[in-house]
Amino acid sequence: IAGITQAPTSQILAAGRRMTLRCTQDMRHNAMYWYRQDLGLGLRLIHYSNTAGTTGKGEVPDGYSVSRANTDDFPLTLASAVPSQTSVYFCASSEQGLGNEQFFGPGTRLTVL
Amino acid sequence: GQNIDQPTEMTATEGAIVQINCTYQTSGFNGLFWYQQHAGEAPTFLSYNVLDGLEEKGRFSSFLSRSKGYSYLLLKELQMKDSASYLCAVRDRENNNAGNMLTFGGGTRLMVKP
């Protein structure tokens, strides 16, 4: 059982390019999340999904979009990357309900030049 | 909105005890989590508190006071492998359409020295 996986592990991207970060979980969790982590700012929520077919905006959604076509996959797309989107991106999933912790993927380190 | 504060860095000695504090302000508190994150790795779950009091789990304990908006993570018998960042995260009943959406503090980087 892999848990939650992300791809790519790292990427260097030219500004203005489109990029999709992939996230897949095999735990059948209903809820999934995308965070970015920047030094001194901690983890900030970009988008989330309660269940397949639904998505919502987090704290810093601008410049990002997500889709949730099925339970397992939750891709994050940068339509036109900018240098301020250089960050480490973590995908997470959890069961719905109080007290259920989020499980995190290994992260994607993205550099936008 | 929420405001979560933790010390940026702490240093402690192997074998000692360290307490990492977290204060928060939230309009509808609905649970607090602690995560451990080693450099270059993903955060991993340590503890969850929703009621006042102490939750003990081996060498790690977490305490919550809802009236004071305060939590701490206590690490006993420190080991070198405990050198990591410790993240405090709060779930807010309001603005939480996801039901389990968390707001994280900036994290506390703990360095354990021999």
PDB file of C-alpha atoms in Angstrom:
ATOM      1  CA  ILE A   1       0.000   0.000   0.000  1.00  0.00           C
ATOM      2  CA  ALA A   2       1.547   3.277  -1.102  1.00  0.00           C
ATOM      3  CA  GLY A   3      -0.694   5.637   0.875  1.00  0.00           C
ATOM      4  CA  ILE A   4      -0.461   8.950  -0.886  1.00  0.00           C
ATOM      5  CA  THR A   5       1.909   9.705  -3.758  1.00  0.00           C
ATOM      6  CA  GLN A   6       2.855  12.859  -5.606  1.00  0.00           C
ATOM      7  CA  ALA A   7       4.569  13.495  -8.929  1.00  0.00           C
ATOM      8  CA  PRO A   8       6.910  14.900  -9.933  1.00  0.00           C
ATOM      9  CA  THR A   9       9.294  14.952  -6.970  1.00  0.00           C
ATOM     10  CA  SER A  10      10.763  18.196  -8.199  1.00  0.00           C
ATOM     11  CA  GLN A  11      10.442  20.440 -11.197  1.00  0.00           C
ATOM     12  CA  ILE A  12      12.042  23.556 -12.613  1.00  0.00           C
ATOM     13  CA  LEU A  13       9.615  25.520 -14.723  1.00  0.00           C
ATOM     14  CA  ALA A  14       9.844  28.635 -16.864  1.00  0.00           C
ATOM     15  CA  ALA A  15       7.486  31.452 -15.954  1.00  0.00           C
ATOM     16  CA  GLY A  16       4.342  31.438 -18.038  1.00  0.00           C
ATOM     17  CA  ARG A  17       4.293  27.680 -18.528  1.00  0.00           C
ATOM     18  CA  ARG A  18       1.417  25.464 -17.498  1.00  0.00           C
ATOM     19  CA  MET A  19       2.104  22.730 -14.945  1.00  0.00           C
ATOM     20  CA  THR A  20       0.028  20.004 -13.307  1.00  0.00           C
ATOM     21  CA  LEU A  21       1.104  18.431 -10.044  1.00  0.00           C
ATOM     22  CA  ARG A  22      -0.312  14.979  -9.537  1.00  0.00           C
ATOM     23  CA  CYS A  23      -1.601  13.441  -6.319  1.00  0.00           C
ATOM     24  CA  THR A  24      -3.006   9.952  -5.842  1.00  0.00           C
ATOM     25  CA  GLN A  25      -4.146   8.168  -2.689  1.00  0.00           C
ATOM     26  CA  ASP A  26      -5.195   4.556  -2.229  1.00  0.00           C
ATOM     27  CA  MET A  27      -6.762   4.898   1.222  1.00  0.00           C
ATOM     28  CA  ARG A  28     -10.230   5.702  -0.144  1.00  0.00           C
ATOM     29  CA  HIS A  29     -10.282   8.949   1.797  1.00  0.00           C
ATOM     30  CA  ASN A  30     -13.104  11.295   0.898  1.00  0.00           C
ATOM     31  CA  ALA A  31     -11.275  14.548   1.635  1.00  0.00           C
ATOM     32  CA  MET A  32      -8.128  15.774  -0.114  1.00  0.00           C
ATOM     33  CA  TYR A  33      -6.105  18.959   0.195  1.00  0.00           C
ATOM     34  CA  TRP A  34      -3.313  20.896  -1.471  1.00  0.00           C
ATOM     35  CA  TYR A  35      -0.897  23.003   0.584  1.00  0.00           C
ATOM     36  CA  ARG A  36       2.131  25.054  -0.198  1.00  0.00           C
ATOM     37  CA  GLN A  37       4.936  25.390   2.310  1.00  0.00           C
ATOM     38  CA  ASP A  38       7.215  28.402   2.322  1.00  0.00           C
ATOM     39  CA  LEU A  39       9.928  29.244   4.819  1.00  0.00           C
ATOM     40  CA  GLY A  40       8.519  31.120   7.780  1.00  0.00           C
ATOM     41  CA  LEU A  41       4.919  30.837   6.583  1.00  0.00           C
ATOM     42  CA  GLY A  42       4.153  27.234   7.377  1.00  0.00           C
ATOM     43  CA  LEU A  43       1.631  25.210   5.425  1.00  0.00           C
ATOM     44  CA  ARG A  44      -1.064  27.205   3.658  1.00  0.00           C
ATOM     45  CA  LEU A  45      -4.127  25.610   2.125  1.00  0.00           C
ATOM     46  CA  ILE A  46      -4.592  26.211  -1.597  1.00  0.00           C
ATOM     47  CA  HIS A  47      -7.659  24.122  -2.473  1.00  0.00           C
ATOM     48  CA  TYR A  48      -9.529  21.238  -0.950  1.00  0.00           C
ATOM     49  CA  SER A  49     -12.110  18.640  -1.912  1.00  0.00           C
ATOM     50  CA  ASN A  50     -14.649  17.105   0.455  1.00  0.00           C
ATOM     51  CA  THR A  51     -15.516  14.295  -1.904  1.00  0.00           C
ATOM     52  CA  ALA A  52     -15.269  13.327  -5.546  1.00  0.00           C
ATOM     53  CA  GLY A  53     -16.941  15.921  -7.759  1.00  0.00           C
ATOM     54  CA  THR A  54     -16.592  18.831  -5.314  1.00  0.00           C
ATOM     55  CA  THR A  55     -13.805  21.328  -4.689  1.00  0.00           C
ATOM     56  CA  GLY A  56     -13.335  24.480  -2.636  1.00  0.00           C
ATOM     57  CA  LYS A  57     -10.922  27.357  -2.209  1.00  0.00           C
ATOM     58  CA  GLY A  58      -8.473  27.553   0.651  1.00  0.00           C
ATOM     59  CA  GLU A  59      -6.402  30.431   1.958  1.00  0.00           C
ATOM     60  CA  VAL A  60      -4.262  31.051  -1.161  1.00  0.00           C
ATOM     61  CA  PRO A  61      -6.165  29.806  -4.247  1.00  0.00           C
ATOM     62  CA  ASP A  62      -5.215  32.472  -6.801  1.00  0.00           C
ATOM     63  CA  GLY A  63      -3.262  31.116  -9.759  1.00  0.00           C
ATOM     64  CA  TYR A  64      -4.204  27.497  -9.010  1.00  0.00           C
ATOM     65  CA  SER A  65      -7.025  25.194 -10.041  1.00  0.00           C
ATOM     66  CA  VAL A  66      -7.990  21.657  -9.036  1.00  0.00           C
ATOM     67  CA  SER A  67     -10.337  18.914 -10.137  1.00  0.00           C
ATOM     68  CA  ARG A  68     -11.653  15.805  -8.424  1.00  0.00           C
ATOM     69  CA  ALA A  69     -12.991  13.435 -11.029  1.00  0.00           C
ATOM     70  CA  ASN A  70     -12.678  10.398  -8.745  1.00  0.00           C
ATOM     71  CA  THR A  71     -11.856   9.511  -5.138  1.00  0.00           C
ATOM     72  CA  ASP A  72      -8.188   8.703  -5.687  1.00  0.00           C
ATOM     73  CA  ASP A  73      -6.822  11.604  -7.741  1.00  0.00           C
ATOM     74  CA  PHE A  74      -6.577  15.306  -6.989  1.00  0.00           C
ATOM     75  CA  PRO A  75      -4.383  17.164  -9.502  1.00  0.00           C
ATOM     76  CA  LEU A  76      -3.299  20.765  -8.973  1.00  0.00           C
ATOM     77  CA  THR A  77      -2.780  22.950 -12.048  1.00  0.00           C
ATOM     78  CA  LEU A  78      -0.835  26.165 -12.406  1.00  0.00           C
ATOM     79  CA  ALA A  79      -2.244  27.705 -15.593  1.00  0.00           C
ATOM     80  CA  SER A  80       0.576  30.208 -16.077  1.00  0.00           C
ATOM     81  CA  ALA A  81       3.342  29.826 -13.507  1.00  0.00           C
ATOM     82  CA  VAL A  82       4.936  32.847 -11.835  1.00  0.00           C
ATOM     83  CA  PRO A  83       8.102  32.996  -9.683  1.00  0.00           C
ATOM     84  CA  SER A  84       6.066  33.578  -6.508  1.00  0.00           C
ATOM     85  CA  GLN A  85       4.688  30.073  -6.951  1.00  0.00           C
ATOM     86  CA  THR A  86       8.119  28.642  -6.204  1.00  0.00           C
ATOM     87  CA  SER A  87       7.443  26.475  -3.181  1.00  0.00           C
ATOM     88  CA  VAL A  88       7.115  22.957  -1.838  1.00  0.00           C
ATOM     89  CA  TYR A  89       3.659  21.574  -2.520  1.00  0.00           C
ATOM     90  CA  PHE A  90       2.084  18.928  -0.308  1.00  0.00           C
ATOM     91  CA  CYS A  91      -1.024  16.944  -1.052  1.00  0.00           C
ATOM     92  CA  ALA A  92      -2.930  15.422   1.869  1.00  0.00           C
ATOM     93  CA  SER A  93      -5.994  13.286   2.441  1.00  0.00           C
ATOM     94  CA  SER A  94      -8.222  12.384   5.353  1.00  0.00           C
ATOM     95  CA  GLU A  95     -11.414  10.684   6.329  1.00  0.00           C
ATOM     96  CA  GLN A  96     -14.302  13.028   6.936  1.00  0.00           C
ATOM     97  CA  GLY A  97     -15.248  13.551  10.548  1.00  0.00           C
ATOM     98  CA  LEU A  98     -13.824  15.113  13.666  1.00  0.00           C
ATOM     99  CA  GLY A  99     -10.444  14.047  14.869  1.00  0.00           C
ATOM    100  CA  ASN A 100      -9.314  12.377  11.675  1.00  0.00           C
ATOM    101  CA  GLU A 101      -5.771  13.350  10.897  1.00  0.00           C
ATOM    102  CA  GLN A 102      -4.526  14.322   7.484  1.00  0.00           C
ATOM    103  CA  PHE A 103      -1.996  12.090   5.775  1.00  0.00           C
ATOM    104  CA  PHE A 104       0.559  13.899   3.663  1.00  0.00           C
ATOM    105  CA  GLY A 105       2.273  12.966   0.448  1.00  0.00           C
ATOM    106  CA  PRO A 106       6.048  13.332   0.056  1.00  0.00           C
ATOM    107  CA  GLY A 107       5.795  16.742  -1.600  1.00  0.00           C
ATOM    108  CA  THR A 108       6.772  18.346  -4.888  1.00  0.00           C
ATOM    109  CA  ARG A 109       9.507  20.965  -4.939  1.00  0.00           C
ATOM    110  CA  LEU A 110       8.653  23.474  -7.661  1.00  0.00           C
ATOM    111  CA  THR A 111      10.935  26.233  -8.871  1.00  0.00           C
ATOM    112  CA  VAL A 112       9.581  28.834 -11.285  1.00  0.00           C
ATOM    113  CA  LEU A 113      12.218  30.903 -13.054  1.00  0.00           C
TER     114      LEU A 113
ATOM    115  CA  GLY B   1      -9.960  34.193  10.837  1.00  0.00           C
ATOM    116  CA  GLN B   2      -7.306  32.438  12.838  1.00  0.00           C
ATOM    117  CA  ASN B   3      -3.968  33.393  14.314  1.00  0.00           C
ATOM    118  CA  ILE B   4      -1.596  30.641  15.454  1.00  0.00           C
ATOM    119  CA  ASP B   5       1.695  31.408  17.158  1.00  0.00           C
ATOM    120  CA  GLN B   6       4.618  29.130  17.910  1.00  0.00           C
ATOM    121  CA  PRO B   7       8.266  29.864  18.688  1.00  0.00           C
ATOM    122  CA  THR B   8      10.376  29.739  15.557  1.00  0.00           C
ATOM    123  CA  GLU B   9      13.261  27.740  16.980  1.00  0.00           C
ATOM    124  CA  MET B  10      14.203  25.850  20.139  1.00  0.00           C
ATOM    125  CA  THR B  11      17.296  23.973  21.226  1.00  0.00           C
ATOM    126  CA  ALA B  12      17.451  21.192  23.791  1.00  0.00           C
ATOM    127  CA  THR B  13      19.852  18.519  24.998  1.00  0.00           C
ATOM    128  CA  GLU B  14      19.597  14.814  24.352  1.00  0.00           C
ATOM    129  CA  GLY B  15      17.808  13.080  27.229  1.00  0.00           C
ATOM    130  CA  ALA B  16      16.120  16.255  28.425  1.00  0.00           C
ATOM    131  CA  ILE B  17      12.480  17.382  28.295  1.00  0.00           C
ATOM    132  CA  VAL B  18      11.256  20.161  26.031  1.00  0.00           C
ATOM    133  CA  GLN B  19       7.904  21.923  25.842  1.00  0.00           C
ATOM    134  CA  ILE B  20       6.779  23.548  22.605  1.00  0.00           C
ATOM    135  CA  ASN B  21       3.979  26.055  23.034  1.00  0.00           C
ATOM    136  CA  CYS B  22       1.233  27.032  20.642  1.00  0.00           C
ATOM    137  CA  THR B  23      -1.297  29.814  21.128  1.00  0.00           C
ATOM    138  CA  TYR B  24      -4.237  30.367  18.874  1.00  0.00           C
ATOM    139  CA  GLN B  25      -7.155  32.692  18.291  1.00  0.00           C
ATOM    140  CA  THR B  26     -10.119  31.274  16.481  1.00  0.00           C
ATOM    141  CA  SER B  27     -13.799  32.092  16.219  1.00  0.00           C
ATOM    142  CA  GLY B  28     -14.972  28.495  16.520  1.00  0.00           C
ATOM    143  CA  PHE B  29     -12.356  26.106  17.877  1.00  0.00           C
ATOM    144  CA  ASN B  30     -12.956  22.516  16.869  1.00  0.00           C
ATOM    145  CA  GLY B  31      -9.731  20.617  17.537  1.00  0.00           C
ATOM    146  CA  LEU B  32      -5.948  21.002  17.576  1.00  0.00           C
ATOM    147  CA  PHE B  33      -3.356  18.787  15.927  1.00  0.00           C
ATOM    148  CA  TRP B  34       0.403  18.447  16.301  1.00  0.00           C
ATOM    149  CA  TYR B  35       2.529  17.216  13.422  1.00  0.00           C
ATOM    150  CA  GLN B  36       6.219  16.384  13.184  1.00  0.00           C
ATOM    151  CA  GLN B  37       8.151  17.238  10.047  1.00  0.00           C
ATOM    152  CA  HIS B  38      11.751  16.211   9.441  1.00  0.00           C
ATOM    153  CA  ALA B  39      13.723  18.330   6.996  1.00  0.00           C
ATOM    154  CA  GLY B  40      12.820  17.523   3.413  1.00  0.00           C
ATOM    155  CA  GLU B  41      10.017  15.186   4.407  1.00  0.00           C
ATOM    156  CA  ALA B  42       6.247  15.274   4.755  1.00  0.00           C
ATOM    157  CA  PRO B  43       4.506  16.165   8.026  1.00  0.00           C
ATOM    158  CA  THR B  44       3.392  13.176  10.089  1.00  0.00           C
ATOM    159  CA  PHE B  45       0.622  13.151  12.679  1.00  0.00           C
ATOM    160  CA  LEU B  46       1.557  13.189  16.366  1.00  0.00           C
ATOM    161  CA  SER B  47      -1.512  14.075  18.402  1.00  0.00           C
ATOM    162  CA  TYR B  48      -5.032  15.454  18.487  1.00  0.00           C
ATOM    163  CA  ASN B  49      -6.758  17.379  21.281  1.00  0.00           C
ATOM    164  CA  VAL B  50     -10.325  18.596  21.289  1.00  0.00           C
ATOM    165  CA  LEU B  51     -11.057  18.567  25.041  1.00  0.00           C
ATOM    166  CA  ASP B  52      -9.059  20.241  27.794  1.00  0.00           C
ATOM    167  CA  GLY B  53      -6.312  18.208  29.375  1.00  0.00           C
ATOM    168  CA  LEU B  54      -3.301  16.098  28.631  1.00  0.00           C
ATOM    169  CA  GLU B  55      -3.047  13.367  26.024  1.00  0.00           C
ATOM    170  CA  GLU B  56      -0.073  11.084  26.505  1.00  0.00           C
ATOM    171  CA  LYS B  57       1.431   8.919  23.806  1.00  0.00           C
ATOM    172  CA  GLY B  58       4.743   7.383  24.740  1.00  0.00           C
ATOM    173  CA  ARG B  59       7.470  10.022  24.981  1.00  0.00           C
ATOM    174  CA  PHE B  60       5.151  12.661  23.521  1.00  0.00           C
ATOM    175  CA  SER B  61       2.281  14.384  25.313  1.00  0.00           C
ATOM    176  CA  SER B  62       0.007  17.183  24.187  1.00  0.00           C
ATOM    177  CA  PHE B  63      -1.974  19.534  26.388  1.00  0.00           C
ATOM    178  CA  LEU B  64      -4.910  21.777  25.559  1.00  0.00           C
ATOM    179  CA  SER B  65      -6.625  24.662  27.361  1.00  0.00           C
ATOM    180  CA  ARG B  66      -9.516  25.919  25.268  1.00  0.00           C
ATOM    181  CA  SER B  67     -10.280  28.844  27.581  1.00  0.00           C
ATOM    182  CA  LYS B  68      -6.716  30.122  27.201  1.00  0.00           C
ATOM    183  CA  GLY B  69      -6.343  29.287  23.509  1.00  0.00           C
ATOM    184  CA  TYR B  70      -3.202  27.385  24.393  1.00  0.00           C
ATOM    185  CA  SER B  71      -1.597  24.051  23.704  1.00  0.00           C
ATOM    186  CA  TYR B  72       1.796  22.545  24.257  1.00  0.00           C
ATOM    187  CA  LEU B  73       3.653  19.521  23.005  1.00  0.00           C
ATOM    188  CA  LEU B  74       5.906  17.874  25.570  1.00  0.00           C
ATOM    189  CA  LEU B  75       8.771  15.691  24.416  1.00  0.00           C
ATOM    190  CA  LYS B  76      10.497  13.569  27.065  1.00  0.00           C
ATOM    191  CA  GLU B  77      13.801  11.696  26.961  1.00  0.00           C
ATOM    192  CA  LEU B  78      14.844  13.603  23.890  1.00  0.00           C
ATOM    193  CA  GLN B  79      16.676  11.725  21.189  1.00  0.00           C
ATOM    194  CA  MET B  80      18.727  13.072  18.324  1.00  0.00           C
ATOM    195  CA  LYS B  81      16.079  11.847  15.893  1.00  0.00           C
ATOM    196  CA  ASP B  82      13.587  14.242  17.500  1.00  0.00           C
ATOM    197  CA  SER B  83      15.345  17.103  15.726  1.00  0.00           C
ATOM    198  CA  ALA B  84      12.582  18.277  13.420  1.00  0.00           C
ATOM    199  CA  SER B  85       9.942  20.946  12.977  1.00  0.00           C
ATOM    200  CA  TYR B  86       6.774  20.648  15.043  1.00  0.00           C
ATOM    201  CA  LEU B  87       3.618  22.081  13.526  1.00  0.00           C
ATOM    202  CA  CYS B  88       0.565  23.158  15.460  1.00  0.00           C
ATOM    203  CA  ALA B  89      -2.690  23.149  13.454  1.00  0.00           C
ATOM    204  CA  VAL B  90      -6.179  24.238  14.429  1.00  0.00           C
ATOM    205  CA  ARG B  91      -9.522  23.285  13.004  1.00  0.00           C
ATOM    206  CA  ASP B  92     -12.148  26.005  13.037  1.00  0.00           C
ATOM    207  CA  ARG B  93     -15.846  25.224  13.061  1.00  0.00           C
ATOM    208  CA  GLU B  94     -16.553  28.317  10.981  1.00  0.00           C
ATOM    209  CA  ASN B  95     -15.339  28.700   7.401  1.00  0.00           C
ATOM    210  CA  ASN B  96     -14.833  24.979   7.358  1.00  0.00           C
ATOM    211  CA  ASN B  97     -16.861  23.595   4.536  1.00  0.00           C
ATOM    212  CA  ALA B  98     -14.369  20.767   4.274  1.00  0.00           C
ATOM    213  CA  GLY B  99     -15.159  19.668   7.808  1.00  0.00           C
ATOM    214  CA  ASN B 100     -11.565  18.784   8.512  1.00  0.00           C
ATOM    215  CA  MET B 101      -9.777  21.817   7.099  1.00  0.00           C
ATOM    216  CA  LEU B 102      -6.776  22.886   9.182  1.00  0.00           C
ATOM    217  CA  THR B 103      -4.887  26.142   9.646  1.00  0.00           C
ATOM    218  CA  PHE B 104      -1.223  25.638  10.470  1.00  0.00           C
ATOM    219  CA  GLY B 105       1.159  27.693  12.524  1.00  0.00           C
ATOM    220  CA  GLY B 106       4.593  28.483  11.151  1.00  0.00           C
ATOM    221  CA  GLY B 107       6.170  25.551  12.967  1.00  0.00           C
ATOM    222  CA  THR B 108       8.869  25.273  15.623  1.00  0.00           C
ATOM    223  CA  ARG B 109      12.250  23.972  14.555  1.00  0.00           C
ATOM    224  CA  LEU B 110      13.703  21.871  17.373  1.00  0.00           C
ATOM    225  CA  MET B 111      17.400  21.109  17.444  1.00  0.00           C
ATOM    226  CA  VAL B 112      18.519  18.364  19.821  1.00  0.00           C
ATOM    227  CA  LYS B 113      22.183  18.526  20.765  1.00  0.00           C
ATOM    228  CA  PRO B 114      24.314  15.773  22.317  1.00  0.00           C
TER     229      PRO B 114
END
